[in-house]
Amino acid sequence: MTILVTGGAGFIGSNFIYYLLKEHPEDRVLCVDCLTYAGNLSTLKEALEKPNFRFFKTNICDREGVYEIFEAEKPDIVVNFAAESHVDRSIETPEIFLQTNILGTQVLMDACRKYGIQRYHQVSTDEVYGDLPLDRPDLFFTEKTPLHTSSPYSASKASADLLVGAYHRTYGLPVTISRCSNNYGPYHFPEKLIPLMIANALNDKPLPVYGTGENVRDWLYVEDHCRAIDLIIRKGTEGEVYNVGGHNEMKNLDIVKLICDALGKPQSLITFVTDRKGHDMRYAIDPTKIHNELGWLPETKFADGIQKTIKWYLDNKPWWETIISGEYVHYYEKMYGNR
Ligand code: NAD
Ligand code: DAU
């Protein structure tokens, strides 16, 4: 089987590639990634040494380039991780989110129709459901929860999901969609909450918590997400959506405090800054469907996963220090300078 993974030089895509190479060494794995600021070829260093892995530096919006790869490689399964993924950036510059997340998805599905595939899998997000109130802990997102987006990022992901559904109904494309909650783990780009707080704490820099830090996210260790996607592409039902999440809700402020404690840094580094515009209050996934139909359950408890993650950032300083000393310096100044 040949599996084409887009966005594989980013956080979850790279973890998925390593998962496939470990769990399915009989498969060929192809990565298509145009290496935006969030893509890092050094992340795929060990994969690049494998004979059953190939990397293509191609933009998923480049129709000709994508068709050439499909023509030559004839993938059986396509898993689309490629996306602009950061909510804060989408608030500053929405257009690139619409291009990559919607039009790029269209190009990939057109290629799937033209060359034929067994499965197109769209990696979506729980953010397409909007948010839940803090005072209703009984509410969760199910696959039937209406789409109700808050940010240009989530609107672009929801648009892509609708397009995927349309390609299934109109053209009979064999698709599946997964909507996962917040991931954490190795290779997480340091603009996101957990790696940003680890990197700042290690450098004794202020830890910028948006608003009051009461917002709740439902954290899942990245490998559990990879296992869920692997199950869906092999055993999931065509045309179906699967929610993925581990019932692990945490307040942002509690996460940041935990990181301070784990690193032996003072909580006085915590600085409350202006809130994110349109900030979603709470995400919480009901994963009953994927559990009942595919037997998926998360394997990594948050207490273990966060320790493993912190250790990874301590052991892999060159990976994130290179990132935060590059273009990221300007990003950080723009986003946090006057906040
Ligand atoms: P990321 O930003 O770390 O990585 C995105 C990757 O896509 C990068 O390697 C980038 O170079 C590549 N890319 C971007 N635009 C491209 C284009 N036009 N053509 C080719 N490659 C392109 O993102 P991530 O956090 O790994 O998220 C991966 C996917 O999972 C996204 O679709 C995101 O919406 C979804 N998701 C993320 C989370 C999370 O917590 N991070 C949770 C649920 C769903
Ligand atoms: O829920 C899935 C989504 O999770 C994915 O679809 C997105 O691609 C991914 O980026 C993530 O979105 P969030 O907006 O939830 O993640 P982020 O790490 O940006 O922020 C997590 C929470 O922490 C959020 O409430 C905002 C807050 N935050 C974030 C940063 C970067 C801070 O308080 N301070 C910060 O500096």
XYZ file of N, CA, C and O and ligand atoms in Angstrom, residues 6-15 31-41 44 55-62 66 80-86 96 99-101 104 108 122-127 153 156-157 178-184 187-189 191-192 218-220 222 225 229 244 319, ligand 1:
336
model
N 0.091 14.501 3.378
C 0.432 15.908 3.124
C 0.661 16.606 4.474
O 0.075 16.215 5.488
N 1.505 17.640 4.460
C 1.791 18.362 5.705
C 2.617 17.539 6.676
O 2.613 17.775 7.892
N 3.378 16.581 6.147
C 4.132 15.653 6.998
C 5.402 16.224 7.601
O 6.069 15.536 8.378
N 5.740 17.475 7.257
C 6.908 18.092 7.906
C 6.468 18.949 9.093
O 7.277 19.645 9.712
N 5.159 18.923 9.380
C 4.640 19.665 10.530
C 4.500 18.759 11.742
O 4.985 17.614 11.745
N 3.797 19.258 12.729
C 3.699 18.564 14.024
C 3.016 17.181 13.920
O 3.673 16.132 14.075
N 1.739 17.158 13.621
C 1.029 15.867 13.686
C 1.397 14.991 12.483
O 1.558 13.774 12.617
N 1.557 15.624 11.321
C 1.897 14.855 10.114
C 3.197 14.086 10.285
O 3.312 12.926 9.872
N 4.204 14.712 10.895
C 5.497 14.018 11.069
C 5.341 12.874 12.072
O 5.871 11.776 11.866
N 4.595 13.121 13.131
C 4.352 12.029 14.095
C 3.600 10.890 13.423
O 3.856 9.713 13.714
N 5.564 11.856 1.463
C 5.198 13.100 2.135
C 5.201 14.241 1.125
O 6.180 14.433 0.403
N 4.107 14.994 1.088
C 4.037 16.209 0.257
C 3.907 17.384 1.215
O 2.947 17.454 1.988
N 4.878 18.290 1.152
C 4.865 19.435 2.072
C 5.641 20.563 1.394
O 6.700 20.324 0.809
N 5.110 21.785 1.443
C 5.831 22.890 0.770
C 6.760 23.612 1.745
O 7.390 24.592 1.375
N 6.850 23.132 2.972
C 7.751 23.701 3.982
C 7.476 25.189 4.208
O 8.301 26.041 3.914
N 6.297 25.476 4.738
C 6.009 26.841 5.197
C 6.838 27.067 6.459
O 7.616 26.188 6.879
N 6.609 28.181 7.134
C 7.320 28.450 8.391
C 7.139 27.285 9.378
O 7.998 27.050 10.228
N 6.002 26.570 9.254
C 5.688 25.512 10.231
C 6.266 24.153 9.850
O 6.227 23.216 10.639
N 6.780 24.052 8.636
C 7.322 22.769 8.175
C 8.828 22.745 8.353
O 9.515 23.753 8.152
N 9.341 21.590 8.736
C 10.756 21.518 9.065
C 11.309 20.182 8.572
O 10.954 19.130 9.109
N 12.178 20.246 7.573
C 12.667 18.987 7.004
C 13.529 18.211 7.995
O 13.574 16.967 7.942
N 12.053 15.292 9.696
C 11.901 14.014 8.974
C 13.237 13.326 8.713
O 13.316 12.397 7.907
N 10.104 12.176 0.023
C 9.613 13.522 0.326
C 9.479 14.334 -0.956
O 10.385 14.317 -1.797
N 8.376 15.048 -1.104
C 8.173 15.948 -2.243
C 7.914 17.351 -1.708
O 6.947 17.545 -0.960
N 8.774 18.296 -2.092
C 8.540 19.684 -1.659
C 7.562 20.331 -2.645
O 7.956 20.869 -3.681
N 6.289 20.195 -2.354
C 5.239 20.654 -3.275
C 4.104 21.267 -2.473
O 3.746 20.780 -1.403
N 3.533 22.335 -3.049
C 2.392 22.992 -2.421
C 1.114 22.262 -2.849
O 0.940 21.970 -4.034
N 0.230 21.980 -1.896
C -0.984 21.234 -2.272
C -1.909 22.077 -3.159
O -2.834 21.544 -3.767
N -1.665 23.381 -3.242
C -2.470 24.222 -4.154
C -1.932 24.169 -5.581
O -2.568 24.666 -6.509
N -0.749 23.596 -5.781
C -0.113 23.517 -7.102
C -0.664 22.278 -7.829
O -0.157 21.165 -7.699
N 0.886 18.503 -7.974
C 0.197 17.423 -7.252
C -0.166 16.304 -8.236
O 0.051 15.110 -7.951
N -4.702 14.039 4.464
C -4.386 15.464 4.318
C -4.254 16.181 5.659
O -5.248 16.571 6.274
N -3.000 16.375 6.071
C -2.708 17.188 7.261
C -2.341 18.615 6.865
O -2.295 19.488 7.730
N -1.954 18.830 5.599
C -1.397 20.136 5.210
C -2.409 21.233 5.480
O -3.541 21.174 4.997
N -1.997 22.219 6.236
C -2.906 23.314 6.570
C -2.127 24.443 7.209
O -1.041 24.238 7.746
N -2.703 25.628 7.122
C -2.315 26.693 8.041
C -3.094 26.380 9.304
O -4.324 26.232 9.262
N -2.389 26.263 10.444
C -3.040 25.663 11.609
C -3.147 26.580 12.836
O -3.723 26.167 13.832
N -2.588 27.800 12.763
C -2.568 28.599 13.998
C -3.658 29.683 14.007
O -3.655 30.600 13.176
N -4.425 33.259 3.389
C -3.627 32.056 3.156
C -4.334 30.821 3.741
O -4.183 29.705 3.244
N -6.787 29.746 1.129
C -6.103 29.118 -0.006
C -5.700 27.685 0.323
O -6.110 26.739 -0.343
N -4.884 27.534 1.342
C -4.360 26.192 1.643
C -5.458 25.255 2.141
O -5.613 24.144 1.646
N -6.219 25.732 3.118
C -7.118 24.805 3.813
C -8.332 24.418 2.977
O -8.825 23.292 3.095
N -6.567 24.025 -1.380
C -5.602 22.915 -1.400
C -6.314 21.577 -1.241
O -5.992 20.591 -1.906
N -6.332 18.375 -3.967
C -6.017 16.984 -3.586
C -7.160 16.036 -3.946
O -6.937 14.941 -4.476
N -9.502 13.376 5.452
C -9.319 14.792 5.797
C -9.109 14.915 7.303
O -9.965 14.505 8.097
N -7.950 15.471 7.678
C -7.674 15.679 9.101
C -8.283 17.025 9.490
O -7.753 18.082 9.153
N -9.412 16.965 10.168
C -10.091 18.194 10.563
C -9.902 18.423 12.063
O -8.988 17.839 12.670
N -10.738 19.243 12.630
C -10.507 19.683 14.010
C -11.831 19.867 14.757
O -12.866 20.164 14.138
N -11.758 19.760 16.078
C -12.961 20.008 16.891
C -13.390 21.472 16.824
O -14.517 21.816 17.179
N -12.486 22.348 16.339
C -12.830 23.778 16.300
C -13.964 24.077 15.327
O -14.555 25.154 15.377
N -9.498 30.543 10.859
C -8.943 29.182 10.781
C -10.056 28.140 10.823
O -10.167 27.275 9.945
N -12.225 28.053 7.808
C -11.601 27.425 6.629
C -11.616 25.902 6.766
O -11.825 25.185 5.793
N -11.424 25.398 7.971
C -11.445 23.939 8.173
C -12.875 23.401 7.980
O -13.068 22.346 7.382
N -11.712 13.124 10.225
C -11.575 13.028 11.683
C -11.525 14.431 12.265
O -10.953 15.343 11.659
N -12.159 14.602 13.407
C -12.156 15.912 14.085
C -11.599 15.705 15.484
O -12.275 15.178 16.378
N -10.365 16.104 15.651
C -9.658 15.836 16.912
C -9.546 17.093 17.767
O -9.588 18.214 17.272
N -9.357 16.856 19.052
C -9.127 17.954 19.991
C -7.642 18.334 19.983
O -6.866 17.811 19.192
N -7.244 19.221 20.901
C -5.854 19.722 20.929
C -4.842 18.608 21.162
O -4.952 17.862 22.133
N -3.852 18.549 20.303
C -2.762 17.572 20.445
C -1.576 18.216 21.158
O -1.397 19.433 21.091
N -0.746 17.378 21.781
C 0.534 17.845 22.314
C 1.522 16.697 22.176
O 1.119 15.522 22.053
N 7.772 17.664 18.443
C 7.729 18.404 17.169
C 6.571 19.391 17.084
O 6.169 19.770 15.988
N 6.008 19.781 18.234
C 4.931 20.769 18.240
C 5.570 22.136 18.068
O 6.442 22.529 18.852
N 5.120 22.884 17.073
C 5.755 24.181 16.757
C 5.588 25.155 17.927
O 4.478 25.315 18.450
N 4.908 28.072 18.552
C 3.938 29.184 18.611
C 2.686 28.748 19.367
O 1.859 29.577 19.715
N 2.529 27.436 19.606
C 1.323 26.906 20.247
C 1.523 26.844 21.760
O 2.664 26.791 22.243
N -9.157 20.254 25.390
C -9.284 18.818 25.668
C -8.042 18.158 25.059
O -8.004 17.896 23.858
N -6.996 17.918 25.866
C -5.665 17.571 25.334
C -5.500 16.077 25.071
O -5.879 15.235 25.887
N -4.891 15.776 23.931
C -4.653 14.381 23.539
C -3.199 14.237 23.089
O -2.702 15.052 22.286
N -0.212 13.167 20.939
C -0.252 13.097 19.469
C -0.271 11.663 18.934
O -0.918 11.366 17.931
N -3.693 10.323 18.610
C -4.371 10.848 17.419
C -3.917 10.064 16.177
O -4.732 9.666 15.334
N -6.261 7.927 13.454
C -6.324 8.149 11.996
C -5.980 6.854 11.260
O -6.622 6.484 10.274
N -12.339 12.622 17.658
C -11.235 11.991 18.396
C -10.859 12.889 19.581
O -10.548 14.071 19.391
N 16.403 21.592 18.069
C 15.241 21.618 17.162
C 14.447 22.911 17.366
O 14.168 23.636 16.418
P 1.464 22.371 11.576
O 1.206 23.818 11.350
O 2.440 21.948 12.615
O 1.934 21.688 10.197
C 1.342 21.993 8.979
C 2.238 21.427 7.881
O 1.577 21.672 6.621
C 3.602 22.099 7.790
O 4.609 21.134 7.606
C 3.484 22.999 6.567
O 4.730 23.198 5.893
C 2.515 22.197 5.712
N 1.787 23.045 4.770
C 1.119 24.203 5.033
N 0.588 24.702 3.909
C 0.905 23.836 2.921
C 0.618 23.795 1.536
N -0.093 24.765 0.945
N 1.103 22.764 0.807
C 1.844 21.777 1.379
N 2.147 21.769 2.692
C 1.668 22.785 3.452
O 0.025 21.742 11.831
P -0.413 20.563 12.830
O -0.642 21.118 14.168
O 0.492 19.413 12.632
O -1.854 20.212 12.212
C -1.967 19.276 11.139
C -3.433 19.147 10.778
O -4.166 18.682 11.901
C -4.087 20.446 10.354
O -4.954 20.174 9.271
C -4.876 20.885 11.579
O -6.014 21.620 11.194
C -5.248 19.559 12.172
N -5.430 19.514 13.633
C -4.464 19.990 14.472
C -4.624 19.856 15.855
C -3.565 20.338 16.814
O -3.814 20.325 18.022
N -2.393 20.754 16.367
C -5.784 19.262 16.361
C -6.753 18.800 15.469
C -6.561 18.925 14.115
